[in-house]
Amino acid sequence: MGKIEKDPITGQYTTGHQWNGIRELRTPVPTWWMLVWIASIAFAVVYAVLLPSIPLGNKTTAGATGFTARLSLEAQLAEVRAEREAEGAVLADLELAEIAAHPELSVLAFNGGRSAFAVNCIQCHGAGGGGQVGQFPSLIDDDWLWGGQLEEIWYSINHGIRNETLDARFNLMPAYGDWMSDEEIADLADVVLALNPASPDHGGVSQMPGWENYDLNCTACHGAAGLGNHDLGAPNLSDAVWLYGGARDEIIAQIAYPRMGVMPAFGERLDEATIKMLAIYVHSLGGGEGGDEETASAQ
Amino acid sequence: MSVVGYQADEFPGVKKVFQKSVSGRFRTIKSAVLLAMFIGFYGLAWLPWDRAGATPNQAFLMSFSEGKFYAGPLTFWPQDLFLLTLVLLFSSFALFFTNTIVGRVWCGFSCPQTLWTDAFQMVERLFEGDRNEQIKRAKEGNTPDNIARKIAKHFVWFLIAYVTGLTLIGYFAGTAHTFIGVTTLSASTTVCVMVLVFTALTYLLAGHAREKVCLYMCPWPRFQSAMLDPDTKIVTYHAWRGEPRGKAKKKAAGGEVGDCVDCSLCVNVCPTGVDIRNGLQLGCIGCGLCADACDSIMTKLQRPTGLINFASLAQTHDEAHLTAPLQNAGGKQRKTTKVRFYGYGVMLSLVAAAMVFTIVTRTGFDVAVTPERNPPFVTLSDGSIRNIYNIRLSDRGDDVPSVLFTVEGVNNPIITISHAGSTLAEAETPTIDFTSFTAAALRVLITVPAQDRPSGQEPIMIRLSNAQTGEVMTEASTYFWGPENRP
């Protein structure tokens, strides 16, 4: 560090630094530019006083205005919640069919249902609603244990299946393994397989050895043709959809010691509007059945 | 003023630049560029173009509310944003390319700071006269005449700045709307504030900051010097010819002097106030006005012009030393092949080609297909197999046709379409009407009967065609998944 002096040629001050005898001229920025810099510092000080800024370990200084990003976020969230509540009130007041027919409310219900589905339903039924063979029913095929109309889907979601609540869906299937021999159960499984119209044995189903047992024990719930019954939650045995597998030994296992699904009553966990949104979303996934008159005309 | 650590007189202050007007080759080019740019900037904002709905009928419009950029017949959507990357790349390479050939001509001729400063100085001369008169008035101080002239000047400056602010925001919010809305204060607060911000910036930067932007604020001069090479043409004072400086009479009498008569005209006309005779420096924006000034003097003295001109370092060196060409460090003759010239040239062409290709091959109708993966397929009660596809459609065009869906690759497919929200229609109609929207998320179910179901993965093509004309609009290849047939 040498002495700060004036360079005789340029008339400028030097920085006092020397490198190999070369002295560096001091060329400060113009005053106005320096003032901008000082103003920036002043701004920083004001900012630090007014707003949270100086880090103190795991928190920062509070700031005189009391503003924090968290409070601001909470205020925004409260606004969104209020908006949601208003929307929810509208949905809660309307019939499911009215919501589904409304061009804007149906979109609202679909999107709301999608997010509620992602939180509450995909754990069992899968992200795409495809279910899991042997575990949870598919929501996107055209086969429904308890019915696929809007109201029926809504009831299933609201009250659940085989839980402790009073209005829950409850299906009963005796464990025939306790009363029948293995042979009898195997014959029964052959009848069940032949119920499908595509089966080669379909024509002679009433002549099969297991038919007497089927007629005696199974028709009450599943019907003579095996079409099932939505009111009892009895599955259709004549179609290609099998919740617990459609192979002969899988059917035998199900007759002998049946497994049956359980689902919570979501009406106890979610609000009315959300249940309606879920019903509309599930209905629109691809398997939803039409209204009464359409179903009637189809049959 | 004194700042801690500095002596009071260390601050040189900023020397005010009084620029003298000049005429000549480069001044003419500069004026032509200025005129063209101003006509382009202020004019194109008013160029009409029929647009549907509430969109302003404007050829160039960056609509924030719609998230779209309109440029004449072209419409750019947010997903075309990567084109902006290409535009930025193109601009950068154009800047680098011109820089390797002719130095900072961008700075000198077409930088907005240069253009608006130039225009503002023309206004200043209109009211306060040329350089000498301006200096005289500055010395006189605030006489009534000078104050009146100053007020008039600042008023015109402000007017230009205001129109500039209005026009600039007009490109975003609609020009007519902005001009009327801001002037009558009926436009939104955002629009009014943005217009004021750009008015103030124009007034401050072009009216007051001027060359200080180039000298202190702009980062470009700091690294552009790294892009020069010995073959780059830059504004050059040919010292070998000009030095030693001396009076014209002395040379006529046979004295030992060069062509430079030290008239200072080259310094007086410089917009940034540099003396080009000190060599290339940060302050030189390469506008060539000093060359014009010097040429005018040389012509008067009946000496060859070009004492100051655009010349490369190699050229100047060769002229000065007559025979010995400029050499590289190893003593070998300097290579004149400019890698940078060809490199930037190739990059510039590639980016331009990519831009043209992208815009030409862009379809007006976009489709994006995502097969539902969980589950990959569903078995229906009659044994048929269904795959589900999430399809996003967007229609950039103005006409909104009815779109027909067809599938190729599987036999007897049945297509069912639902919008998000509306439950599936019982009627399996594979058309979707585009009258009410330009972008849609659809859930498309493709069902294949049991006897036709493929085993495993089967490539298919979803084809979208105009339901009226049958013309294919776009296709998307995806796959259909069936259960693998077990033996």
PDB file of N, CA, C and O in Angstrom, chain A residues 52-74:
ATOM      1  N   PRO A  52     -40.079  -8.795   8.055  1.00  0.00           N
ATOM      2  CA  PRO A  52     -39.219  -9.825   8.636  1.00  0.00           C
ATOM      3  C   PRO A  52     -37.975  -9.993   7.756  1.00  0.00           C
ATOM      4  O   PRO A  52     -38.119 -10.115   6.552  1.00  0.00           O
ATOM      5  N   SER A  53     -36.784  -9.967   8.349  1.00  0.00           N
ATOM      6  CA  SER A  53     -35.611 -10.024   7.482  1.00  0.00           C
ATOM      7  C   SER A  53     -34.376 -10.620   8.143  1.00  0.00           C
ATOM      8  O   SER A  53     -33.759 -11.525   7.592  1.00  0.00           O
ATOM      9  N   ILE A  54     -34.014 -10.136   9.340  1.00  0.00           N
ATOM     10  CA  ILE A  54     -32.716 -10.534   9.880  1.00  0.00           C
ATOM     11  C   ILE A  54     -32.812 -11.922  10.513  1.00  0.00           C
ATOM     12  O   ILE A  54     -33.594 -12.122  11.451  1.00  0.00           O
ATOM     13  N   PRO A  55     -32.074 -12.907  10.032  1.00  0.00           N
ATOM     14  CA  PRO A  55     -32.176 -14.258  10.570  1.00  0.00           C
ATOM     15  C   PRO A  55     -31.587 -14.350  11.977  1.00  0.00           C
ATOM     16  O   PRO A  55     -30.505 -13.845  12.249  1.00  0.00           O
ATOM     17  N   LEU A  56     -32.372 -14.975  12.882  1.00  0.00           N
ATOM     18  CA  LEU A  56     -31.887 -15.205  14.250  1.00  0.00           C
ATOM     19  C   LEU A  56     -32.031 -16.700  14.524  1.00  0.00           C
ATOM     20  O   LEU A  56     -33.056 -17.120  15.054  1.00  0.00           O
ATOM     21  N   GLY A  57     -31.063 -17.479  14.137  1.00  0.00           N
ATOM     22  CA  GLY A  57     -31.181 -18.916  14.349  1.00  0.00           C
ATOM     23  C   GLY A  57     -32.353 -19.476  13.577  1.00  0.00           C
ATOM     24  O   GLY A  57     -32.370 -19.448  12.361  1.00  0.00           O
ATOM     25  N   ASN A  58     -33.386 -19.944  14.307  1.00  0.00           N
ATOM     26  CA  ASN A  58     -34.497 -20.591  13.617  1.00  0.00           C
ATOM     27  C   ASN A  58     -35.673 -19.660  13.326  1.00  0.00           C
ATOM     28  O   ASN A  58     -36.741 -20.097  12.997  1.00  0.00           O
ATOM     29  N   LYS A  59     -35.497 -18.362  13.568  1.00  0.00           N
ATOM     30  CA  LYS A  59     -36.553 -17.416  13.167  1.00  0.00           C
ATOM     31  C   LYS A  59     -35.895 -16.129  12.713  1.00  0.00           C
ATOM     32  O   LYS A  59     -34.675 -16.023  12.673  1.00  0.00           O
ATOM     33  N   THR A  60     -36.725 -15.156  12.353  1.00  0.00           N
ATOM     34  CA  THR A  60     -36.173 -13.881  11.916  1.00  0.00           C
ATOM     35  C   THR A  60     -36.818 -12.776  12.727  1.00  0.00           C
ATOM     36  O   THR A  60     -37.795 -13.010  13.435  1.00  0.00           O
ATOM     37  N   THR A  61     -36.248 -11.584  12.597  1.00  0.00           N
ATOM     38  CA  THR A  61     -36.863 -10.437  13.263  1.00  0.00           C
ATOM     39  C   THR A  61     -38.269 -10.241  12.719  1.00  0.00           C
ATOM     40  O   THR A  61     -38.531 -10.522  11.552  1.00  0.00           O
ATOM     41  N   ALA A  62     -39.179  -9.757  13.561  1.00  0.00           N
ATOM     42  CA  ALA A  62     -40.597  -9.761  13.197  1.00  0.00           C
ATOM     43  C   ALA A  62     -40.960  -8.698  12.167  1.00  0.00           C
ATOM     44  O   ALA A  62     -41.785  -8.922  11.295  1.00  0.00           O
ATOM     45  N   GLY A  63     -40.339  -7.547  12.238  1.00  0.00           N
ATOM     46  CA  GLY A  63     -40.720  -6.482  11.316  1.00  0.00           C
ATOM     47  C   GLY A  63     -41.854  -5.667  11.889  1.00  0.00           C
ATOM     48  O   GLY A  63     -42.802  -6.211  12.460  1.00  0.00           O
ATOM     49  N   ALA A  64     -41.775  -4.325  11.729  1.00  0.00           N
ATOM     50  CA  ALA A  64     -42.716  -3.432  12.392  1.00  0.00           C
ATOM     51  C   ALA A  64     -44.134  -3.575  11.853  1.00  0.00           C
ATOM     52  O   ALA A  64     -45.107  -3.332  12.568  1.00  0.00           O
ATOM     53  N   THR A  65     -44.298  -3.967  10.591  1.00  0.00           N
ATOM     54  CA  THR A  65     -45.649  -4.046  10.023  1.00  0.00           C
ATOM     55  C   THR A  65     -46.373  -5.316  10.424  1.00  0.00           C
ATOM     56  O   THR A  65     -47.584  -5.423  10.228  1.00  0.00           O
ATOM     57  N   GLY A  66     -45.625  -6.294  10.977  1.00  0.00           N
ATOM     58  CA  GLY A  66     -46.251  -7.541  11.380  1.00  0.00           C
ATOM     59  C   GLY A  66     -46.577  -8.459  10.220  1.00  0.00           C
ATOM     60  O   GLY A  66     -47.225  -9.489  10.390  1.00  0.00           O
ATOM     61  N   PHE A  67     -46.124  -8.099   9.024  1.00  0.00           N
ATOM     62  CA  PHE A  67     -46.413  -8.937   7.856  1.00  0.00           C
ATOM     63  C   PHE A  67     -45.539 -10.183   7.857  1.00  0.00           C
ATOM     64  O   PHE A  67     -44.350 -10.115   8.163  1.00  0.00           O
ATOM     65  N   THR A  68     -46.148 -11.347   7.576  1.00  0.00           N
ATOM     66  CA  THR A  68     -45.338 -12.512   7.262  1.00  0.00           C
ATOM     67  C   THR A  68     -45.984 -13.222   6.076  1.00  0.00           C
ATOM     68  O   THR A  68     -47.189 -13.112   5.863  1.00  0.00           O
ATOM     69  N   ALA A  69     -45.186 -13.928   5.338  1.00  0.00           N
ATOM     70  CA  ALA A  69     -45.703 -14.646   4.181  1.00  0.00           C
ATOM     71  C   ALA A  69     -46.697 -15.711   4.622  1.00  0.00           C
ATOM     72  O   ALA A  69     -47.660 -16.013   3.921  1.00  0.00           O
ATOM     73  N   ARG A  70     -46.473 -16.261   5.810  1.00  0.00           N
ATOM     74  CA  ARG A  70     -47.367 -17.311   6.313  1.00  0.00           C
ATOM     75  C   ARG A  70     -48.772 -16.748   6.593  1.00  0.00           C
ATOM     76  O   ARG A  70     -49.771 -17.333   6.219  1.00  0.00           O
ATOM     77  N   LEU A  71     -48.795 -15.558   7.234  1.00  0.00           N
ATOM     78  CA  LEU A  71     -50.088 -14.925   7.507  1.00  0.00           C
ATOM     79  C   LEU A  71     -50.806 -14.597   6.208  1.00  0.00           C
ATOM     80  O   LEU A  71     -52.021 -14.781   6.082  1.00  0.00           O
ATOM     81  N   SER A  72     -50.039 -14.118   5.256  1.00  0.00           N
ATOM     82  CA  SER A  72     -50.621 -13.760   3.970  1.00  0.00           C
ATOM     83  C   SER A  72     -51.197 -14.997   3.298  1.00  0.00           C
ATOM     84  O   SER A  72     -52.288 -14.965   2.724  1.00  0.00           O
ATOM     85  N   LEU A  73     -50.464 -16.110   3.398  1.00  0.00           N
ATOM     86  CA  LEU A  73     -50.945 -17.372   2.822  1.00  0.00           C
ATOM     87  C   LEU A  73     -52.217 -17.812   3.520  1.00  0.00           C
ATOM     88  O   LEU A  73     -53.187 -18.227   2.878  1.00  0.00           O
ATOM     89  N   GLU A  74     -52.212 -17.691   4.853  1.00  0.00           N
ATOM     90  CA  GLU A  74     -53.396 -18.106   5.601  1.00  0.00           C
ATOM     91  C   GLU A  74     -54.615 -17.279   5.207  1.00  0.00           C
ATOM     92  O   GLU A  74     -55.719 -17.807   5.082  1.00  0.00           O
TER      93      GLU A  74
END
